[in-house]
Coordinates of C-alpha atoms in Angstrom, one line a residue:
M32 CA -35.3 -2.9 11.5
K33 CA -32.6 -5.4 10.4
N34 CA -32.0 -3.5 7.2
L35 CA -31.6 -0.3 9.2
K36 CA -28.9 -1.9 11.3
Y37 CA -27.0 -3.0 8.1
I38 CA -27.3 0.5 6.7
F39 CA -26.0 2.1 9.9
L40 CA -23.1 -0.5 10.0
I41 CA -22.1 0.3 6.4
L42 CA -22.1 4.1 7.1
I43 CA -19.9 3.6 10.2
I44 CA -17.5 1.3 8.4
N45 CA -17.3 3.7 5.5
S46 CA -16.6 6.7 7.6
C47 CA -13.8 4.9 9.4
G48 CA -12.2 4.3 6.1
I49 CA -12.9 0.6 5.9
V50 CA -14.6 0.2 2.6
G51 CA -14.7 2.2 -0.6
I52 CA -14.2 2.0 -4.3
S53 CA -11.6 4.8 -4.4
D54 CA -9.4 3.5 -1.6
I55 CA -5.7 4.5 -1.8
N56 CA -3.6 1.9 0.1
K57 CA 0.0 2.9 -0.2
K58 CA 2.8 0.8 1.2
L59 CA 5.3 2.9 3.2
G60 CA 7.7 0.2 4.1
N61 CA 8.3 -1.9 7.2
S62 CA 4.6 -2.9 7.4
Y63 CA 3.4 0.8 7.5
H64 CA 0.6 1.9 5.1
F65 CA -1.3 5.0 4.2
L66 CA -5.0 4.4 3.7
G67 CA -7.1 7.2 2.1
E68 CA -10.5 7.6 0.7
G69 CA -10.4 11.4 0.3
G70 CA -11.8 13.9 2.7
A71 CA -11.5 13.0 6.4
Q72 CA -10.9 9.3 5.8
S73 CA -7.1 9.1 5.6
Y74 CA -4.7 7.7 8.1
I75 CA -1.4 5.8 8.6
Y76 CA -1.4 2.3 10.1
Y77 CA 1.0 -0.5 10.9
T78 CA 0.2 -4.2 10.4
S79 CA 2.3 -7.2 10.5
S80 CA -0.3 -9.1 8.5
S81 CA 0.2 -9.5 4.8
S82 CA -3.5 -10.5 4.3
G83 CA -4.4 -7.1 2.8
R84 CA -7.1 -6.7 5.5
Y85 CA -7.9 -3.4 7.0
P86 CA -6.3 -2.3 10.3
S87 CA -7.7 -2.8 13.7
I88 CA -8.0 0.3 16.0
E89 CA -4.8 -0.7 17.8
E90 CA -2.9 -0.6 14.5
I91 CA -3.7 3.0 13.6
S92 CA -0.5 5.0 14.0
I93 CA -1.7 8.4 12.9
W94 CA -5.5 9.0 13.1
P95 CA -7.6 10.9 10.5
T96 CA -7.1 13.2 8.8
V97 CA -3.6 12.8 7.4
L98 CA -3.1 15.8 5.1
S99 CA 0.4 15.1 3.9
F100 CA 3.2 12.6 4.4
D101 CA 6.6 11.6 3.1
Y102 CA 8.8 8.7 3.8
D103 CA 12.1 6.9 3.2
E104 CA 13.6 3.6 4.4
N105 CA 13.8 4.8 8.0
F106 CA 11.2 7.5 8.7
I107 CA 7.7 8.6 7.9
I108 CA 6.7 12.2 8.6
A109 CA 3.1 13.4 8.5
K110 CA 0.9 16.4 8.8
Q111 CA -2.5 15.8 10.4
S112 CA -5.7 17.7 11.1
P113 CA -7.4 15.7 13.8
D114 CA -11.0 15.0 12.7
E115 CA -13.0 14.5 15.9
K116 CA -16.2 13.3 14.2
T117 CA -14.4 10.5 12.2
I118 CA -12.2 9.5 15.2
K119 CA -15.3 9.3 17.4
Q120 CA -17.1 7.1 14.8
C121 CA -14.0 4.8 14.6
L122 CA -13.9 4.5 18.4
M123 CA -17.6 3.6 18.5
F124 CA -17.2 1.0 15.8
F125 CA -13.9 -0.6 16.6
K126 CA -14.2 -0.5 20.4
D127 CA -17.9 -1.2 20.4
K128 CA -18.5 1.9 22.5
S129 CA -21.5 4.1 22.8
S130 CA -21.4 7.7 21.7
E131 CA -21.1 8.8 25.3
S132 CA -18.2 6.4 25.9
A133 CA -16.3 7.5 22.8
D134 CA -16.8 11.2 24.0
S135 CA -15.5 10.3 27.4
I136 CA -12.4 8.6 25.9
M137 CA -11.7 11.6 23.7
K138 CA -12.1 14.1 26.6
T139 CA -10.0 12.2 29.2
D140 CA -7.3 10.2 27.4
T141 CA -4.0 12.2 27.3
F142 CA -3.2 11.0 23.8
F143 CA -6.5 12.4 22.4
L144 CA -6.3 15.6 24.5
N145 CA -2.8 16.4 23.2
M146 CA -3.9 15.7 19.6
F147 CA -7.1 17.8 19.8
A148 CA -5.2 20.7 21.4
R149 CA -3.9 21.6 18.0
D150 CA -5.6 22.3 14.6
T151 CA -2.6 20.8 12.9
C152 CA -0.3 18.1 14.3
Y153 CA 3.0 16.9 13.0
W154 CA 4.3 13.3 13.5
I155 CA 7.5 11.3 13.0
I156 CA 7.5 7.6 12.8
N157 CA 10.8 5.7 13.2
K158 CA 10.0 2.6 11.1
K159 CA 12.8 0.4 12.3
D160 CA 12.1 1.0 16.0
K161 CA 8.3 1.3 15.5
V162 CA 8.4 4.6 17.6
I163 CA 5.8 7.2 16.9
K164 CA 6.7 10.8 18.0
G165 CA 4.0 13.5 18.2
P166 CA 1.8 15.3 18.1
Y167 CA 4.1 18.3 17.7
N168 CA 3.5 21.9 16.6
F169 CA 5.5 22.9 13.6
S170 CA 8.5 24.3 15.4
S171 CA 8.8 21.4 17.8
F172 CA 8.5 19.0 14.8
Q173 CA 11.4 20.8 13.0
K174 CA 13.6 20.5 16.1
E175 CA 12.8 16.9 16.7
K176 CA 13.5 16.1 13.0
S177 CA 16.9 17.6 13.4
I178 CA 17.7 15.9 16.7
I179 CA 16.8 12.4 15.5
G180 CA 18.3 12.8 12.0
V181 CA 15.3 12.9 9.7
P182 CA 16.7 13.7 6.2
N183 CA 16.0 17.1 4.8
K184 CA 14.8 15.4 1.6
L185 CA 11.6 14.5 3.4
H186 CA 9.0 17.3 2.9
L187 CA 5.3 17.9 3.7
R188 CA 2.9 19.7 1.4
K189 CA 1.8 23.0 2.8

């Protein structure tokens, strides 16, 4: 039974992007990072720690799955396809919630409702002010980029 607990814990941690041989941990500047393991396990997070540890749930800036991103010294832009299964597993693990509690959070919290209302979400992070804007649809994202002065040199893969 104890071994089964450890196996379950490893599976949960792995699906939240916490361990893996093929991790990509890219520094994006101003303590922002991209962590990806391929598939649904990719997100952007902020941490003031330089310990190289993995982020806590409160530090996740853009939840899985980050499909594409670009950045400069001031901004990060990102394209995301929200992965409900992975996000639910992360909520269960990091918040020590049951499956029912995680479902409840995802179905009642305005942040998650807005994110899951779209197949594709677009985000803008102002790194200096630590402000995260989104989720946007593509046209609203383009307008907001123009309003706040995100340089045209920043592009997202299609």
